mmCIF file of C-alpha atoms in Angstrom:
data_model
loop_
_atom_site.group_PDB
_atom_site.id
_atom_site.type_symbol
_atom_site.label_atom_id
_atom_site.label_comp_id
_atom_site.label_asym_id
_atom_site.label_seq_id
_atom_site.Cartn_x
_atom_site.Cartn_y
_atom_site.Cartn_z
ATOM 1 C CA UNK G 21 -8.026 -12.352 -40.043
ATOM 2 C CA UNK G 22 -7.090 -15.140 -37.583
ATOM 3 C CA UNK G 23 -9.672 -17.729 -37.059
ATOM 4 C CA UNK G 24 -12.726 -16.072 -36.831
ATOM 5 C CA UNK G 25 -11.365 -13.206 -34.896
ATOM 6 C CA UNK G 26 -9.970 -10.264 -35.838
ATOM 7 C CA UNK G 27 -6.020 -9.152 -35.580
ATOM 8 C CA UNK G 28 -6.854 -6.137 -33.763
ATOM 9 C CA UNK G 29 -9.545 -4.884 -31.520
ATOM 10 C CA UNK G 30 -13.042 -5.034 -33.673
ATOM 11 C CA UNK G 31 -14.158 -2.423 -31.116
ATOM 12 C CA UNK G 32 -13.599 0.689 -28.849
ATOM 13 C CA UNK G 33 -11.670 -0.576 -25.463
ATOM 14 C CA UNK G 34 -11.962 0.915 -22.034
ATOM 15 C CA UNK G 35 -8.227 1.102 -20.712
ATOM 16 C CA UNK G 36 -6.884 0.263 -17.646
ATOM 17 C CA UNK G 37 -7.105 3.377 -15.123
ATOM 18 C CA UNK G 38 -7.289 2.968 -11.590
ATOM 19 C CA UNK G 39 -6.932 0.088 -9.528
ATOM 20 C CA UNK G 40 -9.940 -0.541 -8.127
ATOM 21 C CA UNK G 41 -8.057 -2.867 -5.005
ATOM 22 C CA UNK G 42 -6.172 0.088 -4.401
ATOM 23 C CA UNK G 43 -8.915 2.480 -4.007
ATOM 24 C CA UNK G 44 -11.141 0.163 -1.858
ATOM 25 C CA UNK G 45 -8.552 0.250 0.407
ATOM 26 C CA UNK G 46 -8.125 4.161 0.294
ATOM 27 C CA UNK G 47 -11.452 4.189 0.647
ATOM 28 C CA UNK G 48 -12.431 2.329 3.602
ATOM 29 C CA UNK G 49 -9.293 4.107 5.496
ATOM 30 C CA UNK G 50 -10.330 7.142 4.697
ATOM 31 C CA UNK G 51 -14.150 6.141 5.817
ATOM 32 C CA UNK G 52 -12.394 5.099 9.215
ATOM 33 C CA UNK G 53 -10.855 7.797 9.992
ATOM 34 C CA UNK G 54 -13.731 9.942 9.329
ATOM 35 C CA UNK G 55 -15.754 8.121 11.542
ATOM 36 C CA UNK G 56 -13.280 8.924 14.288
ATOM 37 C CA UNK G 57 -13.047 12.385 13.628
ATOM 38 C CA UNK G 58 -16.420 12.565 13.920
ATOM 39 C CA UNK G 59 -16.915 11.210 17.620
ATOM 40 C CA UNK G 60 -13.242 13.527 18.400
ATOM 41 C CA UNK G 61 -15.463 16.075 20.558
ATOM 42 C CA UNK G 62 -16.793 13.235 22.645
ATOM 43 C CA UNK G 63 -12.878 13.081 24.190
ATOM 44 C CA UNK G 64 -12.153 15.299 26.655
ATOM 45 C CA UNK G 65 -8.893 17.724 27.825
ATOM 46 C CA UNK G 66 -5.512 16.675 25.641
ATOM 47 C CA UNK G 67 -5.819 13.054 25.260
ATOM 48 C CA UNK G 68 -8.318 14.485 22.192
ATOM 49 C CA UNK G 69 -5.384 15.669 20.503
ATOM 50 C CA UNK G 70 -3.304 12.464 21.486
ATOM 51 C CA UNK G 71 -5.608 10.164 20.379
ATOM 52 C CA UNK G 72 -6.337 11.693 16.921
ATOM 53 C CA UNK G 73 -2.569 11.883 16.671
ATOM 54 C CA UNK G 74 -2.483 7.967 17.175
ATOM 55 C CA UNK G 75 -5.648 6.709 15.207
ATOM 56 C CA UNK G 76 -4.634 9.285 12.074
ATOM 57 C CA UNK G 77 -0.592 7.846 12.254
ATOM 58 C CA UNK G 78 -1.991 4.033 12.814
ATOM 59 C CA UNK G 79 -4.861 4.225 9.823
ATOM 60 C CA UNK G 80 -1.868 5.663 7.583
ATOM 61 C CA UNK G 81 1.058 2.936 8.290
ATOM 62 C CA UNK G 82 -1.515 0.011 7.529
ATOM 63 C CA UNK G 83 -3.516 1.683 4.669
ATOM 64 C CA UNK G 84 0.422 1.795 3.076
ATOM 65 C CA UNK G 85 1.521 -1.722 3.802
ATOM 66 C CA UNK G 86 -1.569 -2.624 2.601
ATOM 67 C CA UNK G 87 -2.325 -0.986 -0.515
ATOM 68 C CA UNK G 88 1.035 -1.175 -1.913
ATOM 69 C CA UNK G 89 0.995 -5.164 -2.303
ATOM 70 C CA UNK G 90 -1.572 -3.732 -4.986
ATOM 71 C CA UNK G 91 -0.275 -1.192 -6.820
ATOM 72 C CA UNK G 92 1.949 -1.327 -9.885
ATOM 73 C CA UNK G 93 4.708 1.350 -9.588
ATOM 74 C CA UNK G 94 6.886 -0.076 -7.631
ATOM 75 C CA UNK G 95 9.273 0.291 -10.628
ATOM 76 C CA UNK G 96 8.446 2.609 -13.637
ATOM 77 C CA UNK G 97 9.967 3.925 -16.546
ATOM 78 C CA UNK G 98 8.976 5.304 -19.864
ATOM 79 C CA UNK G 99 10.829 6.254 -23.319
ATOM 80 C CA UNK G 100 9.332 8.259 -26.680
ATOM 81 C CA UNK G 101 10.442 7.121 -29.770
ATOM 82 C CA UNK G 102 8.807 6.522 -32.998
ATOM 83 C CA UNK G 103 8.652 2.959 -33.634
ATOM 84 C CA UNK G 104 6.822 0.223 -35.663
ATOM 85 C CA UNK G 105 2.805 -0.253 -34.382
ATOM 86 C CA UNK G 106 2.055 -3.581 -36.044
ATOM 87 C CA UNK G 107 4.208 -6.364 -36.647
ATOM 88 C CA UNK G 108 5.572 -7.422 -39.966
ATOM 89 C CA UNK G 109 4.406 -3.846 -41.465
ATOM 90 C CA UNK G 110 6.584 -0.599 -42.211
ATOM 91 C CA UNK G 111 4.015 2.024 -40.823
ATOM 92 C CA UNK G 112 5.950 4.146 -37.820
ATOM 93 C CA UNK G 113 4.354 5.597 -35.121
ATOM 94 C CA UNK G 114 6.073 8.653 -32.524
ATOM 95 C CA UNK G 115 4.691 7.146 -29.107
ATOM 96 C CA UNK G 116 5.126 7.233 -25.513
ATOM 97 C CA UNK G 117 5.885 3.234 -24.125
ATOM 98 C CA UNK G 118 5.961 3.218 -20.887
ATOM 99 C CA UNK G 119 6.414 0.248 -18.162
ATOM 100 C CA UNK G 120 5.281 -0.085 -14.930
ATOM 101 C CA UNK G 121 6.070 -2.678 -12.720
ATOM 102 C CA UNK G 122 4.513 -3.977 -9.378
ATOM 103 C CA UNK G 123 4.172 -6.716 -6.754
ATOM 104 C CA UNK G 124 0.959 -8.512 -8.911
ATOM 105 C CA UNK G 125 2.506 -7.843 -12.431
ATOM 106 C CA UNK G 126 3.437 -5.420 -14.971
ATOM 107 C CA UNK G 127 1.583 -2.778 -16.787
ATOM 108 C CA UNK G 128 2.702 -1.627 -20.297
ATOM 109 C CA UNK G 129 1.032 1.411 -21.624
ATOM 110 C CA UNK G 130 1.364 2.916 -25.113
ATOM 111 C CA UNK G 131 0.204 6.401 -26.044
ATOM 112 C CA UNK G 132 0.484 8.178 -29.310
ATOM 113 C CA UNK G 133 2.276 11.232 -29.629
ATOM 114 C CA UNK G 134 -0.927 12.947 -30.313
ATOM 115 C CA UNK G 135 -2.978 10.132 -29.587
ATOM 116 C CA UNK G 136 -5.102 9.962 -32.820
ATOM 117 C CA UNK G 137 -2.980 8.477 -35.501
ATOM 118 C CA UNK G 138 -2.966 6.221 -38.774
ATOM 119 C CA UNK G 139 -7.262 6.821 -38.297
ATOM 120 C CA UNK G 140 -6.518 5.150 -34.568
ATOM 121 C CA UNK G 141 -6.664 6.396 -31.312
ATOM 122 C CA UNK G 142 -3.129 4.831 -29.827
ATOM 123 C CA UNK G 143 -3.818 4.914 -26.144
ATOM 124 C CA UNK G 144 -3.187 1.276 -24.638
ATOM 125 C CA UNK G 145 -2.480 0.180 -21.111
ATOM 126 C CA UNK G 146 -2.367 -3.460 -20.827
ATOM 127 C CA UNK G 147 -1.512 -5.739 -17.544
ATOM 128 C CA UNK G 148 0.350 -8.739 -17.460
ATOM 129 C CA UNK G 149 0.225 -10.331 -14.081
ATOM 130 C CA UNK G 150 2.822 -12.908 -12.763
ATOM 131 C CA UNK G 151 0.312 -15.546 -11.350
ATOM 132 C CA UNK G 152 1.368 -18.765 -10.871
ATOM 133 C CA UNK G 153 2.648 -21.519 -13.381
ATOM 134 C CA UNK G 154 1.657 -20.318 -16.761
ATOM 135 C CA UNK G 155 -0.301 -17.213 -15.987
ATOM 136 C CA UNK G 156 1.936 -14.637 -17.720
ATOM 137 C CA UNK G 157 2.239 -16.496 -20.664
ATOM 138 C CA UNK G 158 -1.133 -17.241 -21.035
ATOM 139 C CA UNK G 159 -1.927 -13.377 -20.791
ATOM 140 C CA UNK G 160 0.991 -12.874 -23.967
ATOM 141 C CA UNK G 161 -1.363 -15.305 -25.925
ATOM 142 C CA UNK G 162 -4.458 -14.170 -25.330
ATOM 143 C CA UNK G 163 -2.615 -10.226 -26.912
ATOM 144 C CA UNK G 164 -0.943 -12.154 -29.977
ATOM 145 C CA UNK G 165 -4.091 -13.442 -30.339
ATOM 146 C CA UNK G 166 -6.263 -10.160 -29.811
ATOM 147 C CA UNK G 167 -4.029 -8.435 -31.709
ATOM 148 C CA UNK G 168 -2.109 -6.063 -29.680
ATOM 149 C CA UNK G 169 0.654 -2.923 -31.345
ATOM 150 C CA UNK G 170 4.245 -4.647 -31.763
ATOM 151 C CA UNK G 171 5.449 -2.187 -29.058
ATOM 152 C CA UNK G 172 3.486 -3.897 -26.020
ATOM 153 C CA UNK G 173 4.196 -7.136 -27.437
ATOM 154 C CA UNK G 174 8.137 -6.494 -27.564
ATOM 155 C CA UNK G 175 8.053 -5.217 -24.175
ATOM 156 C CA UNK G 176 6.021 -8.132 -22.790
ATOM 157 C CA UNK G 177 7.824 -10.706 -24.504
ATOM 158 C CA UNK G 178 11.325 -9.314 -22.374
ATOM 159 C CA UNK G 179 9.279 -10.496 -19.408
ATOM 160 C CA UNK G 180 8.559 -14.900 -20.374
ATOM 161 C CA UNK G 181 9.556 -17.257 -18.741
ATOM 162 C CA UNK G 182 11.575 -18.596 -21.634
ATOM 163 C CA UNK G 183 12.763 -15.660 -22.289
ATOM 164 C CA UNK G 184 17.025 -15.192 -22.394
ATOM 165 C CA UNK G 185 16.291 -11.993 -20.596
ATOM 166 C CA UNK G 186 15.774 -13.757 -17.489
ATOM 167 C CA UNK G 187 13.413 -10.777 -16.335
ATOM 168 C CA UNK G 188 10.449 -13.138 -15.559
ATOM 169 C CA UNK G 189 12.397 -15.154 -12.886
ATOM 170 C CA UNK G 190 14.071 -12.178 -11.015
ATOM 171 C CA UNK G 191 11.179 -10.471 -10.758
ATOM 172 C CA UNK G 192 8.703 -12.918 -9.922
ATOM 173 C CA UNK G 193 10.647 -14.236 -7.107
ATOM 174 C CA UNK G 194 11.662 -10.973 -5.834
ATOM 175 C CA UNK G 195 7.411 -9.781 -6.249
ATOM 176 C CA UNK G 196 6.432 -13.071 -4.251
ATOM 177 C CA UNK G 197 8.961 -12.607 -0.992
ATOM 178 C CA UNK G 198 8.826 -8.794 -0.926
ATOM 179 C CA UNK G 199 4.148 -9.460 -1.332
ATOM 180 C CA UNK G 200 5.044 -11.848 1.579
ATOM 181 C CA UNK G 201 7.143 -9.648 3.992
ATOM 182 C CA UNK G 202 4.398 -7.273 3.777
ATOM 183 C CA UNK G 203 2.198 -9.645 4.680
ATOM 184 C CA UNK G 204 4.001 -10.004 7.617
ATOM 185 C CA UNK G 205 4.422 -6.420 8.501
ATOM 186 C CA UNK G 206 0.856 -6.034 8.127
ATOM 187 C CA UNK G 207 0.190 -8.942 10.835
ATOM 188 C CA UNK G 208 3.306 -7.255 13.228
ATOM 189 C CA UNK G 209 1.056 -3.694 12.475
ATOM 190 C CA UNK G 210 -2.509 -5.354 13.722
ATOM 191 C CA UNK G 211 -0.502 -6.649 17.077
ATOM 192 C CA UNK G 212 1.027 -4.088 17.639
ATOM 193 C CA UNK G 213 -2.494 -1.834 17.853
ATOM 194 C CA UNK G 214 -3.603 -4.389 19.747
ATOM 195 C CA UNK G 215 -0.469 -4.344 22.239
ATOM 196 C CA UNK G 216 -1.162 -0.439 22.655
ATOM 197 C CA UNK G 217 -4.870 -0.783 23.763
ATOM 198 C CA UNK G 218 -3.482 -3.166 26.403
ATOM 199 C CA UNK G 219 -1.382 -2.317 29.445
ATOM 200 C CA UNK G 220 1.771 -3.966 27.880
ATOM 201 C CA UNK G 221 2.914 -1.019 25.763
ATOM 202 C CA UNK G 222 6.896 -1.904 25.961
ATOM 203 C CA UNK G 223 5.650 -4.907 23.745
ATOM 204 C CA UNK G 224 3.755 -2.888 21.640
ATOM 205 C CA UNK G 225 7.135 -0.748 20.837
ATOM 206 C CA UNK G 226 8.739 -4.076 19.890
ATOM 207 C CA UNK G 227 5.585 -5.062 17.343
ATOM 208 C CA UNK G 228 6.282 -1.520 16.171
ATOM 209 C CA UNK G 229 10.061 -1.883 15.282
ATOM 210 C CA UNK G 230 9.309 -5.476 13.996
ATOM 211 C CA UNK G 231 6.852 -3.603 11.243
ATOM 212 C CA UNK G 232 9.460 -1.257 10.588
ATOM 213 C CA UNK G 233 12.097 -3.895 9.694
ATOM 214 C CA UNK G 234 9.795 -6.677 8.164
ATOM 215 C CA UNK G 235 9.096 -3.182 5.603
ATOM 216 C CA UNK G 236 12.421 -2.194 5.069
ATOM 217 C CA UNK G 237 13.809 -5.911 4.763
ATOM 218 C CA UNK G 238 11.022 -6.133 1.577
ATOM 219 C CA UNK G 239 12.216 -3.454 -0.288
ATOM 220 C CA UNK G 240 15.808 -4.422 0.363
ATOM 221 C CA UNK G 241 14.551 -7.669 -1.697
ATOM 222 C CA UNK G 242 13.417 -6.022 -4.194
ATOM 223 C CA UNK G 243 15.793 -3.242 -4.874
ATOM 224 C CA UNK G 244 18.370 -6.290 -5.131
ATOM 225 C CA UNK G 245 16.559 -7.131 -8.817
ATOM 226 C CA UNK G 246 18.401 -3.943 -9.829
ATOM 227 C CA UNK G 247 21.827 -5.523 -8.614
ATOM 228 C CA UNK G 248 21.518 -7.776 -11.496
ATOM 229 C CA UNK G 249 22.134 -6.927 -15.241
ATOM 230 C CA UNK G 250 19.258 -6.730 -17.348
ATOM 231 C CA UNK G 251 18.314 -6.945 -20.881
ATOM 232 C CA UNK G 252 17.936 -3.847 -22.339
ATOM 233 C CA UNK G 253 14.443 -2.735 -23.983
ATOM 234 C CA UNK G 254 15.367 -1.085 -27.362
ATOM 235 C CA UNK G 255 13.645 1.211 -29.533
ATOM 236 C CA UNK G 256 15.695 2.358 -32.037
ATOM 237 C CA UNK G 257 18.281 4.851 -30.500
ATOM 238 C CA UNK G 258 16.297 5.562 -27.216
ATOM 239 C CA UNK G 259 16.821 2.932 -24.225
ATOM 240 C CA UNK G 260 13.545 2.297 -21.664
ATOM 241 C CA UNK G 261 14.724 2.741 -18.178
ATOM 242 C CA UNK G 262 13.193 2.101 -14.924
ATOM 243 C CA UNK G 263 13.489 3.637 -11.796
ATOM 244 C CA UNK G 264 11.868 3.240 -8.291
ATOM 245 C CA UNK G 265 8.061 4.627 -8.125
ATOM 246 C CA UNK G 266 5.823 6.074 -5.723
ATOM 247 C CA UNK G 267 5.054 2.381 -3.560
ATOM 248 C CA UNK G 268 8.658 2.047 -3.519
ATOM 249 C CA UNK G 269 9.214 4.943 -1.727
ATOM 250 C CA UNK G 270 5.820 5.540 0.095
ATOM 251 C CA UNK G 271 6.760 2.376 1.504
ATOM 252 C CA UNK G 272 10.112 3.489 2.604
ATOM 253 C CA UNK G 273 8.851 6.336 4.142
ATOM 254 C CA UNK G 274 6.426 4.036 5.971
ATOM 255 C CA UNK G 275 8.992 2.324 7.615
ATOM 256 C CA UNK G 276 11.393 4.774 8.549
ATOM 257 C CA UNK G 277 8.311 6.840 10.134
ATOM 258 C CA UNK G 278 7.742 2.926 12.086
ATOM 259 C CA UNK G 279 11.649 3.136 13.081
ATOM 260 C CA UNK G 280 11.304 6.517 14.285
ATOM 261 C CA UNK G 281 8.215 5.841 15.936
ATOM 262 C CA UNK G 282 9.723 2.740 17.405
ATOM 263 C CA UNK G 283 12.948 4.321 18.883
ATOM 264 C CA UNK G 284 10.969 7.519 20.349
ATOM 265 C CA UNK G 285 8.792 5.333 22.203
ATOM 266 C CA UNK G 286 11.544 3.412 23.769
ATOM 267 C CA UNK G 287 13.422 6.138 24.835
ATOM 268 C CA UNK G 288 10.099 7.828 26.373
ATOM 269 C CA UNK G 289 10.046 4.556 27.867
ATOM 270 C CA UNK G 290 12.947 4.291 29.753
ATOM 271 C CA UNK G 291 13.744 7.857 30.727
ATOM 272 C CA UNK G 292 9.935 9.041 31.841
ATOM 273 C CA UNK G 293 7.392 5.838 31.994
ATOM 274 C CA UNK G 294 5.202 7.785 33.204
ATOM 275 C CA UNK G 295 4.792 10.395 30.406
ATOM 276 C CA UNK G 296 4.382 7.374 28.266
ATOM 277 C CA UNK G 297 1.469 5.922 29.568
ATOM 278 C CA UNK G 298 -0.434 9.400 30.052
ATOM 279 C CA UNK G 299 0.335 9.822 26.013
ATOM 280 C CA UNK G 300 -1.374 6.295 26.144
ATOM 281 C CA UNK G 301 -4.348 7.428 28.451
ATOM 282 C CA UNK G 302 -3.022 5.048 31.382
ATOM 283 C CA UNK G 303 -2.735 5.468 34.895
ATOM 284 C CA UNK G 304 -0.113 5.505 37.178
ATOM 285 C CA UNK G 305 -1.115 1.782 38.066
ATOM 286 C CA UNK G 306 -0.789 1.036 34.025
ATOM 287 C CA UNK G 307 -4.758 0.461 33.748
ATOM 288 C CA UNK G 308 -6.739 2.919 32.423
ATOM 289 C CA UNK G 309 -8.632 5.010 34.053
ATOM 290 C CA UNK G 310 -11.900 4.734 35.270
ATOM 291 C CA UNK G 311 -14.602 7.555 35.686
ATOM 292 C CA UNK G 312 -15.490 7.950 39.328
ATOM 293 C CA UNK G 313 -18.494 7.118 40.643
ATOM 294 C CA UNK G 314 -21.173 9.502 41.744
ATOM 295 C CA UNK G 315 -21.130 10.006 45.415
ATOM 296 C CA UNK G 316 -24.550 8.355 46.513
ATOM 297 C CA UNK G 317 -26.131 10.402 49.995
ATOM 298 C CA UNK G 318 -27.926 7.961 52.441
ATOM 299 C CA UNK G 319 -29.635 9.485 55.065
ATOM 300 C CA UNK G 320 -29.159 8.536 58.690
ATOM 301 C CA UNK G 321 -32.266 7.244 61.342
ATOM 302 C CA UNK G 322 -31.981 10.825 63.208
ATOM 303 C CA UNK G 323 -32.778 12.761 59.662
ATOM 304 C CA UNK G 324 -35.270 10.449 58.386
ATOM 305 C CA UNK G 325 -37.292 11.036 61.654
ATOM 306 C CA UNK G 326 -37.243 14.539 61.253
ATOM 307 C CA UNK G 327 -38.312 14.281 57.531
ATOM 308 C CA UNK G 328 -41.395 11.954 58.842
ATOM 309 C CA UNK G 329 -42.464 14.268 61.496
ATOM 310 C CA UNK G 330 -42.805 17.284 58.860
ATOM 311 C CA UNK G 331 -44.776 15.373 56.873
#
């Protein structure tokens, strides 16, 4: 017993699960383009199908760039392999450590292979953020001090700041300019919507290829990290490696679907303008177009005679 605390958890904890950031986002996306779908039948002729084509592509490229500066699998790996649970003790466990790594922090999750062991149910998933100054040491504290399994804590302590490992300042920096590029992209995405409702859509094709490379330029920042050798995290005779996750490459879809986008556009553009700007519901003129109005019939002096004298 430390203190007046105890060295491990004196009751039942809820784990980490979803990211609740994450789905907020989904959510309201998904709420969006529901509402649109839902006022489709008010749009007449094919410019209904164009239109849902646009809004469903648009909601999907800035529900990415902006829900993946929350997840947490940008990197992942995992390794089994039966290892000590608490410090400075000889019990052995045969559990599942895995890592997960993201633009916020890291995630470290242990789960017992089965789960209930030792009269303990070993299922832990514990985040470390990067914050600023101090912040991820602080969080390794507050677990020696709770009382977390020697497994988390070995991983975690890879990642200090004083660590020899040097993880903490490779990824950290990399996390901070690849969060801020897709910052960026997410401002170049928001013009570039904006560009499109206006009659200036060659500009809007440029905000378009400058989301597309402001995406691809973060992850070439942070697929450089893996340029650099790395301590590795033993356990016994198995090794825990990482590899890219699903943000990593849902992002990279993202912007090669921008490029793509981007280059198609242009070439639209410049071979048949006008093509272009009927995709875009514009006319010939480059405004768009305006409902006629109803043909009003005035009566002349000769025919409103004649409709006096009947009456």
């Amino acid at each position: 017993m430390i203190g007046s605390s105890f060295p491990f958890y004196p009751r039942p904890r809820t784990s980490f699960i979803f990211d609740i950031k994450s789905i907020e986002i989904i959510t309201i996306c998904a709420v969006t383009a529901c509402t649109f779908i839902i006022i489709l039948p008010g749009i007449r002729g094919k410019v209904r199908i164009f239109w849902l084509l646009k809004v469903l592509i648009s909601l999907f490229i800035g529900s990415v760039i902006l829900a993946v500066n929350f997840t947490n699998d940008w990197e992942v790996g995992s390794v089994t392999a039966i290892t000590a649970y608490k410090s400075f003790s000889s019990v052995m466990v045969n559990a599942s450590i895995g890592l997960l790594i993201g633009l916020k922090g890291i995630n470290i999750t242990l789960t017992g292979n089965p789960v209930y062991q030792l009269n303990e149910t070993i299922n832990y998933n514990e985040e470390f953020d990067w914050g600023s100054g101090n912040k991820f040491a602080k969080d390794y504290q507050q677990s020696l001090e709770t009382g977390l399994p020697n497994p988390v804590l070995y991983v975690a302590e890879k990642f200090l700041i004083d660590s020899p490992c040097g993880h903490h300042q490779q990824y950290c920096i990399s996390a901070y300019y690849t969060s801020a590029i897709m910052w960026v992209a997410f401002c170049s995405w928001i013009i570039c919507n904006v560009l499109f409702c206006m009659p200036v859509l060659l500009y809007g094709i440029f905000m378009m290829f400058a989301t597309s490379f402001c995406i691809l330029l973060s992850l070439l920042l942070f697929a450089i990290v893996r340029q650099t050798p790395l301590c590795k995290i033993q356990f016994g005779s198995s090794t825990l490696t990482t590899t890219f996750g699903l943000s990593f490459w849902l992002s990279f879809a993202t912007g090669i679907i921008c490029l793509l986008i981007s280059l198609m556009l242009l070439i639209i553009h410049c071979r048949r303008p006008q093509t272009l700007r009927y995709f875009f519901n514009y006319d010939k003129t480059g405004n768009i177009p305006k409902r006629p109005n109803k043909e009003v019939y005035t009566m002349d002096n000769n025919e409103s005679i004649k409709l006096h004298k009947m009456f």
